[in-house]
mmCIF file of the C-alpha atoms, coordinates in Angstrom:
data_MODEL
# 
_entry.id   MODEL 
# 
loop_
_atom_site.group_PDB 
_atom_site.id 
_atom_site.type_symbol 
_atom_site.label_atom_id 
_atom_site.label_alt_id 
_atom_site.label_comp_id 
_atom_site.label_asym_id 
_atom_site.label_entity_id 
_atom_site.label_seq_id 
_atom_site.pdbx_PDB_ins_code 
_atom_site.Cartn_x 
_atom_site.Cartn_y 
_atom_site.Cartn_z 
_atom_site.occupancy 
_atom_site.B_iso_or_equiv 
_atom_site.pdbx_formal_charge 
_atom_site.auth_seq_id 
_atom_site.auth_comp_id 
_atom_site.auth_asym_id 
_atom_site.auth_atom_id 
_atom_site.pdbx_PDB_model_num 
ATOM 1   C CA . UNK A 1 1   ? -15.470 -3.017  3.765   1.00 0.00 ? 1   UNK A CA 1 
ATOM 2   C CA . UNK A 1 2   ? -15.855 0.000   1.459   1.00 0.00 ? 2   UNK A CA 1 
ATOM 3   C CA . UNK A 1 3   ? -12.268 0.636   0.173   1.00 0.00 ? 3   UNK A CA 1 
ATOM 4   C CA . UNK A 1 4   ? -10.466 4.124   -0.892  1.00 0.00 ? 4   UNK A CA 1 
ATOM 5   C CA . UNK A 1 5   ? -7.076  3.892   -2.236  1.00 0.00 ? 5   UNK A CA 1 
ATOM 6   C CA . UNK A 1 6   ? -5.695  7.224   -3.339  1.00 0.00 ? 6   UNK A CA 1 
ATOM 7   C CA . UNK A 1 7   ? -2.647  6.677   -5.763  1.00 0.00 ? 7   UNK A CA 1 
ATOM 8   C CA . UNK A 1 8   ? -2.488  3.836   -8.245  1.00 0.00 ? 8   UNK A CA 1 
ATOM 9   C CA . UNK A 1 9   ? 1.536   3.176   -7.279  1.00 0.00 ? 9   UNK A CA 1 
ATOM 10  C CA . UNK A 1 10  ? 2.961   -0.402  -7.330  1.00 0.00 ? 10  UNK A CA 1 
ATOM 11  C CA . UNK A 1 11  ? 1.642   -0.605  -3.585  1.00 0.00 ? 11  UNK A CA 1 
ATOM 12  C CA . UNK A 1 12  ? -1.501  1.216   -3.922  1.00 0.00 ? 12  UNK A CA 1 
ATOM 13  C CA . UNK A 1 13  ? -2.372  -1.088  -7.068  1.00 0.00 ? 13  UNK A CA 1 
ATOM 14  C CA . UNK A 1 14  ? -1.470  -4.072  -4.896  1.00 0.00 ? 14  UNK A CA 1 
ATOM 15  C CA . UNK A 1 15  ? -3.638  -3.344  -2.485  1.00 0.00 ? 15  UNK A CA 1 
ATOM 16  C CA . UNK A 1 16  ? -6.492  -2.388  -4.479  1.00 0.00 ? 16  UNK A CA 1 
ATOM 17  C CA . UNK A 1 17  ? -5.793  -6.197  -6.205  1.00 0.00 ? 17  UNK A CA 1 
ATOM 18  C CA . UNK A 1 18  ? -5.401  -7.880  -3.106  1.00 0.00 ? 18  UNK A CA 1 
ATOM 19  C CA . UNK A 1 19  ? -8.349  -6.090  -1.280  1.00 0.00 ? 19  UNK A CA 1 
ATOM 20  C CA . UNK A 1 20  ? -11.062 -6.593  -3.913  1.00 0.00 ? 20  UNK A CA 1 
ATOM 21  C CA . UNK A 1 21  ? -10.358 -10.133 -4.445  1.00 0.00 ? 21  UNK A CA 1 
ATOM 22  C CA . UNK A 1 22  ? -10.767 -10.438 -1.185  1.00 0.00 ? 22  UNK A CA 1 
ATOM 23  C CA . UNK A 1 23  ? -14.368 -9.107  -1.450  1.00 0.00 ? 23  UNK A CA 1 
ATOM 24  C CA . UNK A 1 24  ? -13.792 -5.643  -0.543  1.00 0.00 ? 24  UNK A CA 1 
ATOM 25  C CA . UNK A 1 25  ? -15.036 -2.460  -2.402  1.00 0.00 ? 25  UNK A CA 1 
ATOM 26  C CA . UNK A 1 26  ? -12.797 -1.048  -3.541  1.00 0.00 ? 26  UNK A CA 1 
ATOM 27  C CA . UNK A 1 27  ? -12.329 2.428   -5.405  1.00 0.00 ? 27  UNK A CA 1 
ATOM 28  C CA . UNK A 1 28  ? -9.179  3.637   -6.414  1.00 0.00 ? 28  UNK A CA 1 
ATOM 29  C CA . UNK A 1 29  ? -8.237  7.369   -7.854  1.00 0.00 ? 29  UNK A CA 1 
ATOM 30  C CA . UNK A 1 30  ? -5.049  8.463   -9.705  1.00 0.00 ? 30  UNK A CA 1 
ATOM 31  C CA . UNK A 1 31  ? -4.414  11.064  -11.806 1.00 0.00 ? 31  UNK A CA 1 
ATOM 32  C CA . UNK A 1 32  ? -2.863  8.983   -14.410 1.00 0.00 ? 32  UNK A CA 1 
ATOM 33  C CA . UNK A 1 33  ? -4.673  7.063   -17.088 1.00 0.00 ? 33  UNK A CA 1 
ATOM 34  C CA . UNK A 1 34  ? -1.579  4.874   -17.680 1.00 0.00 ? 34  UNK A CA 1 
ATOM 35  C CA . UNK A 1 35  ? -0.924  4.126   -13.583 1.00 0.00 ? 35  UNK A CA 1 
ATOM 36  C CA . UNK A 1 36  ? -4.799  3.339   -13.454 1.00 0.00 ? 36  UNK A CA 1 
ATOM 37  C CA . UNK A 1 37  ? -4.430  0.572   -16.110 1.00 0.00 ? 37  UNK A CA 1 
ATOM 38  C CA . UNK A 1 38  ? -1.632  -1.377  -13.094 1.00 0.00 ? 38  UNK A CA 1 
ATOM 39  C CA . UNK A 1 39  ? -5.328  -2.686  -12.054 1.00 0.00 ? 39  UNK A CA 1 
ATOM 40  C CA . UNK A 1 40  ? -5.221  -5.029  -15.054 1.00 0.00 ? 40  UNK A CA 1 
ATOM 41  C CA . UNK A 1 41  ? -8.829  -5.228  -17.355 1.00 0.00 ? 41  UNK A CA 1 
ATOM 42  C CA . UNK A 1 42  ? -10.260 -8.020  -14.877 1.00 0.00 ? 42  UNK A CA 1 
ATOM 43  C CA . UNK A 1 43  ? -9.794  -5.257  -11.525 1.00 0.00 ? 43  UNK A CA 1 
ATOM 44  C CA . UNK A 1 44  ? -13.509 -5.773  -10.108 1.00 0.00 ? 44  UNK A CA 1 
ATOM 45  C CA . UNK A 1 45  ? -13.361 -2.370  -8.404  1.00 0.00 ? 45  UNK A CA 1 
ATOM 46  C CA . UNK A 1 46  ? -14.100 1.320   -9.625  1.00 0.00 ? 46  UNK A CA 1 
ATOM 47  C CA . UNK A 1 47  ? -11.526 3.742   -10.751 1.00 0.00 ? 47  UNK A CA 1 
ATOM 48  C CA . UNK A 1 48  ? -11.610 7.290   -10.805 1.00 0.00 ? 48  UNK A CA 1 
ATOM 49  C CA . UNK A 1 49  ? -8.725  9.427   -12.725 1.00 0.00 ? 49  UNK A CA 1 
ATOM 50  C CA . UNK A 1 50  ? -8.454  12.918  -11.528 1.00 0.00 ? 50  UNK A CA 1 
ATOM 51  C CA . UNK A 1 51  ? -6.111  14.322  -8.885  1.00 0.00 ? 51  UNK A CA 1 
ATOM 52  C CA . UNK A 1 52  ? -6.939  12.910  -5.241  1.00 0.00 ? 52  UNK A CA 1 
ATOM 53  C CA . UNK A 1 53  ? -7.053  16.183  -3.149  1.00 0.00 ? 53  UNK A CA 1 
ATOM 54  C CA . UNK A 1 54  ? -9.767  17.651  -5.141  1.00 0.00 ? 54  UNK A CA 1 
ATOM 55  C CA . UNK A 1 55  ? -13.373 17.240  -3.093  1.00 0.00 ? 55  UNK A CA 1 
ATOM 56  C CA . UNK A 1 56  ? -14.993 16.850  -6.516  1.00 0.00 ? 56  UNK A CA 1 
ATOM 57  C CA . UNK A 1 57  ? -13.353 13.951  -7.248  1.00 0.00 ? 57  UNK A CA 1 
ATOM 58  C CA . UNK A 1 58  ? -13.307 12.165  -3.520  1.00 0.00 ? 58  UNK A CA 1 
ATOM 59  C CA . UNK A 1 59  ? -16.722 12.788  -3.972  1.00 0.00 ? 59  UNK A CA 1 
ATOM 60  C CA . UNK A 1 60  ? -17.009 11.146  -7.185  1.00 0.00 ? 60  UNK A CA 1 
ATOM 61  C CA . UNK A 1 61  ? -15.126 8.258   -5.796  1.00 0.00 ? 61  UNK A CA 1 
ATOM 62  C CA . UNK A 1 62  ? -17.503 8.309   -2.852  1.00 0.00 ? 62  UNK A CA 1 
ATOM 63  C CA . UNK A 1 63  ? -15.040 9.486   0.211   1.00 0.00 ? 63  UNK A CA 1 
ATOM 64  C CA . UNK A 1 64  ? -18.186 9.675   2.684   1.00 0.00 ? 64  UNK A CA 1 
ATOM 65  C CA . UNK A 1 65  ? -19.570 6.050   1.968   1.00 0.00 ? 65  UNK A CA 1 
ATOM 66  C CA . UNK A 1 66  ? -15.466 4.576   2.789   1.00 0.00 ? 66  UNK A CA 1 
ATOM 67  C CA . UNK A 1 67  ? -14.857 3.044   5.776   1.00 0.00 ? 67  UNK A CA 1 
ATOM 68  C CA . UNK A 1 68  ? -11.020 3.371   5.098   1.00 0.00 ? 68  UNK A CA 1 
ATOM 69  C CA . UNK A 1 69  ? -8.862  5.724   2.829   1.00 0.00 ? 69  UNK A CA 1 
ATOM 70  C CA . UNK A 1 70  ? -5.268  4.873   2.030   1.00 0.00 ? 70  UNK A CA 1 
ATOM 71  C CA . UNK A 1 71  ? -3.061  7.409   0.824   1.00 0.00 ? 71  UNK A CA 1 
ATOM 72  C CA . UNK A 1 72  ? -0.334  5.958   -1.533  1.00 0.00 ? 72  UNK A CA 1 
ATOM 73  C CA . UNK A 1 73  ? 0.882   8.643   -4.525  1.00 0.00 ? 73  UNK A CA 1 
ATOM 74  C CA . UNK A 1 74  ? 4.529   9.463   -4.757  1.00 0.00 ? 74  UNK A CA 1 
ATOM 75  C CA . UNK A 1 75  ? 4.177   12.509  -2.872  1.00 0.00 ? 75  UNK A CA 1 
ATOM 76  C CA . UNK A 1 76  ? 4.261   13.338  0.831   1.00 0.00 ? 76  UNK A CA 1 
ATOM 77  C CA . UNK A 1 77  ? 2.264   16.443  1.150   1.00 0.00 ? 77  UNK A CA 1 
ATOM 78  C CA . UNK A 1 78  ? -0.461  15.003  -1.249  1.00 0.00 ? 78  UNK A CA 1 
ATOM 79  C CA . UNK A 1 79  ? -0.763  12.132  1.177   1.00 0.00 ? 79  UNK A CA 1 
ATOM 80  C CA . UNK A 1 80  ? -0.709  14.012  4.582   1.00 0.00 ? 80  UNK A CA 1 
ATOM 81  C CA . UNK A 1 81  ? -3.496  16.364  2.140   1.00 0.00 ? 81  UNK A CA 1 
ATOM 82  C CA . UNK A 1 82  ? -5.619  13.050  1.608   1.00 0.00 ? 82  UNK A CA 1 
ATOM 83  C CA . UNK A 1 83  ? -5.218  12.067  5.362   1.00 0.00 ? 83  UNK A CA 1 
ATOM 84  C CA . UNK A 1 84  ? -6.209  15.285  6.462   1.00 0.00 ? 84  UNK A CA 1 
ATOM 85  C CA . UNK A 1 85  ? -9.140  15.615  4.660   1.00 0.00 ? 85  UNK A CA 1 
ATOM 86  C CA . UNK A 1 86  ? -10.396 11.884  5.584   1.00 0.00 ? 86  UNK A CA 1 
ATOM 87  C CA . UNK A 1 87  ? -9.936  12.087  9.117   1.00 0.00 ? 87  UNK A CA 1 
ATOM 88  C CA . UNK A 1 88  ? -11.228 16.015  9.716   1.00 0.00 ? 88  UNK A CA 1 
ATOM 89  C CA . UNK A 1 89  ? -13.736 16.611  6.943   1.00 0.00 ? 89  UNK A CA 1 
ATOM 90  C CA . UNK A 1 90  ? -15.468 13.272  5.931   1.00 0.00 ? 90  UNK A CA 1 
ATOM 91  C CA . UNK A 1 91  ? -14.831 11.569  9.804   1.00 0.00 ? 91  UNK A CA 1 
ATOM 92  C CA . UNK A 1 92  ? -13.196 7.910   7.759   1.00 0.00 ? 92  UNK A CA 1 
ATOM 93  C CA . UNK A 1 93  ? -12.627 5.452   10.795  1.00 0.00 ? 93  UNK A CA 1 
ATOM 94  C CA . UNK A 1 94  ? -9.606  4.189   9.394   1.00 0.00 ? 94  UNK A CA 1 
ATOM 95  C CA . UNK A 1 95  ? -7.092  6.714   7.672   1.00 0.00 ? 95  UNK A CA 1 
ATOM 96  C CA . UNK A 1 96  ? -3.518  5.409   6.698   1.00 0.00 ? 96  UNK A CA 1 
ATOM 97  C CA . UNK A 1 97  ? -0.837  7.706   4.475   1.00 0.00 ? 97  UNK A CA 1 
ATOM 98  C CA . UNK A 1 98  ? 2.346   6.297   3.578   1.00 0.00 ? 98  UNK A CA 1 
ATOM 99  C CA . UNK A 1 99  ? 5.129   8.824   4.050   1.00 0.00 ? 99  UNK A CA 1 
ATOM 100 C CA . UNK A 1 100 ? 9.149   9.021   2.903   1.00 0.00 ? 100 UNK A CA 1 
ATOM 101 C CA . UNK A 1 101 ? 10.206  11.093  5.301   1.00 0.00 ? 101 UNK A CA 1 
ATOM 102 C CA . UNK A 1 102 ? 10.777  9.174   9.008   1.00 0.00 ? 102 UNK A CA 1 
ATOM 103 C CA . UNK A 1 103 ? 10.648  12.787  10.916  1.00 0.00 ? 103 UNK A CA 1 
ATOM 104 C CA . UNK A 1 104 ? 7.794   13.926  9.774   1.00 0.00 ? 104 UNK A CA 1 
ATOM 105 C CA . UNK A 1 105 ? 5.951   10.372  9.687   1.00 0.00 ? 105 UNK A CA 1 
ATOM 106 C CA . UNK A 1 106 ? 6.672   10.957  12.995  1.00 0.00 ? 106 UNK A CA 1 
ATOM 107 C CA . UNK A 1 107 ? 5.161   14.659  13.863  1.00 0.00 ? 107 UNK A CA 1 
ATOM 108 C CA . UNK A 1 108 ? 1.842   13.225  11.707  1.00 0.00 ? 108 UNK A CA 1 
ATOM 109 C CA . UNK A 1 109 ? 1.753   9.785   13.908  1.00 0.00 ? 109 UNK A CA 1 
ATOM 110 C CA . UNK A 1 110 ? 1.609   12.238  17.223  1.00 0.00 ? 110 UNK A CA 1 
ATOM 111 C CA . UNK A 1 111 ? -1.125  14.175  15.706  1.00 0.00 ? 111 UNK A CA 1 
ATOM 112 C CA . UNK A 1 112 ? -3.139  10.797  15.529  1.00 0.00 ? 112 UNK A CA 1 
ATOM 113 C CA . UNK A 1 113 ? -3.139  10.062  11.772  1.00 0.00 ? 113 UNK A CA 1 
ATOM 114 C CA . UNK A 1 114 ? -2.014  6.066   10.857  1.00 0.00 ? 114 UNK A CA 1 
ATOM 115 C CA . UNK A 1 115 ? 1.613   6.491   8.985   1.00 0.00 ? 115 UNK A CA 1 
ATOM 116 C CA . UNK A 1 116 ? 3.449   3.966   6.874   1.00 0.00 ? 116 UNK A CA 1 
ATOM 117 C CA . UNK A 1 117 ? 6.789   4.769   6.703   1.00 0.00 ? 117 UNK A CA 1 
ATOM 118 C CA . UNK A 1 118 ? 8.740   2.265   3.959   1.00 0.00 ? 118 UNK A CA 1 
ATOM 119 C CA . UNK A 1 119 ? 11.067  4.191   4.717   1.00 0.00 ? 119 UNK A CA 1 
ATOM 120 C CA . UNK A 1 120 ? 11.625  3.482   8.554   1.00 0.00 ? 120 UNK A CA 1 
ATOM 121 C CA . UNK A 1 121 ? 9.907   -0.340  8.103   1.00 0.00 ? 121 UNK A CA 1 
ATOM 122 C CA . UNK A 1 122 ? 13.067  -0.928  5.570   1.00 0.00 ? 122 UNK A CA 1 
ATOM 123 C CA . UNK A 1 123 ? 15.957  -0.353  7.986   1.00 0.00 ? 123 UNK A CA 1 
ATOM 124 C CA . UNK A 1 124 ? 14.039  -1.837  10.582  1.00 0.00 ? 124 UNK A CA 1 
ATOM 125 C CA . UNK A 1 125 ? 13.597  -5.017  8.457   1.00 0.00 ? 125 UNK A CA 1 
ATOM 126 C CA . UNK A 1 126 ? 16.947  -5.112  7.496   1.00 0.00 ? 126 UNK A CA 1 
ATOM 127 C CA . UNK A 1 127 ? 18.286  -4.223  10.789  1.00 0.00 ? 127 UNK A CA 1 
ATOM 128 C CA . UNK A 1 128 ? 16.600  -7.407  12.070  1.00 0.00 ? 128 UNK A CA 1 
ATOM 129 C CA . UNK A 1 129 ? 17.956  -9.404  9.170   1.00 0.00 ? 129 UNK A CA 1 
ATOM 130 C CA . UNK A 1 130 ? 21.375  -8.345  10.018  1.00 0.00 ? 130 UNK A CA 1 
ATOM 131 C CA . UNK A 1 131 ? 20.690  -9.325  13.602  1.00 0.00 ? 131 UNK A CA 1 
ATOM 132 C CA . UNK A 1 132 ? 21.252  -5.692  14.728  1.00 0.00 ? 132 UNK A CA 1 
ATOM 133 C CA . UNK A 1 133 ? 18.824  -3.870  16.948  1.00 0.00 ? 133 UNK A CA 1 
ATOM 134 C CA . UNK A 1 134 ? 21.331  -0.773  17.940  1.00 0.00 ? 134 UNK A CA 1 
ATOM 135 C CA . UNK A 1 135 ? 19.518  1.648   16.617  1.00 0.00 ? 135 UNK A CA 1 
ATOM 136 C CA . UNK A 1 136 ? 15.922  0.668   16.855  1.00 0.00 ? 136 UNK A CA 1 
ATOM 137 C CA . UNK A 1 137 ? 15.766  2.214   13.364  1.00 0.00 ? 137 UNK A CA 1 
ATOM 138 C CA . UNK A 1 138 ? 16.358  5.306   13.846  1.00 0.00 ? 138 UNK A CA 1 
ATOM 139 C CA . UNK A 1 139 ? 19.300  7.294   12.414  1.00 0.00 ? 139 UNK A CA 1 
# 
């Protein structure tokens, strides 16, 4: 499986890690040198550094040959950018942003797009550690 991670975070550089020693391809872009170098020297994938909504630099990183793109950079709206441009421009089969905000993870699920919420999977974890299912984690 071709592989594009945008966002070299501690959970997009974990699954870059995880998904290339698995045998994936995988390509990862960040815009920072220094957040690039969480791969580690032995990372068997590509990396790319430039800013992730630019098309020059998906292209570089080969957006049309992905089968997924995962959006994981600090910031919503670059994400839900990313997303966007996967899913409507280059057609990726498998598009997944991760998203802070619970409300609008949830306007951007109903419009089709695959959302990661930490934020909503975190109370719902803990809810369940707790043994408390009241609020379905939601606020």
């Amino acid at each position: 499986m071709r592989v594009l991670i945008v966002g070299c975070s501690r959970l997009g550089s974990r699954l870059a890690r995880i998904l290339a020693n698995s045998g994936h391809q995988v390509t990862v872009i960040d815009s920072k040198a220094e957040a690039l170098e969480r791969l580690g020297p032995d990372f068997p994938g590509e990396m790319v550094k430039g800013v992730g909504i630019d098309l020059g630099v998906l292209e570089e990183a080969n957006i049309s040959q992905a089968d997924v793109v995962i959006a994981t950079t600090d910031k919503d709206s670059t994400n839900l950018v990313v997303a966007e441009i996967a899913h409507e421009k280059y057609k990726i089969p498998r598009v997944v942003a991760r998203l802070y905000d619970p409300e609008a993870a949830e306007v951007y699920r109903k419009k089709g797009l695959a959302i990661f919420c930490p934020t909503t999977a975190g109370v719902e974890y803990i809810l369940s550690l707790i043994g408390d299912q009241s609020q379905g984690g939601k606020a």
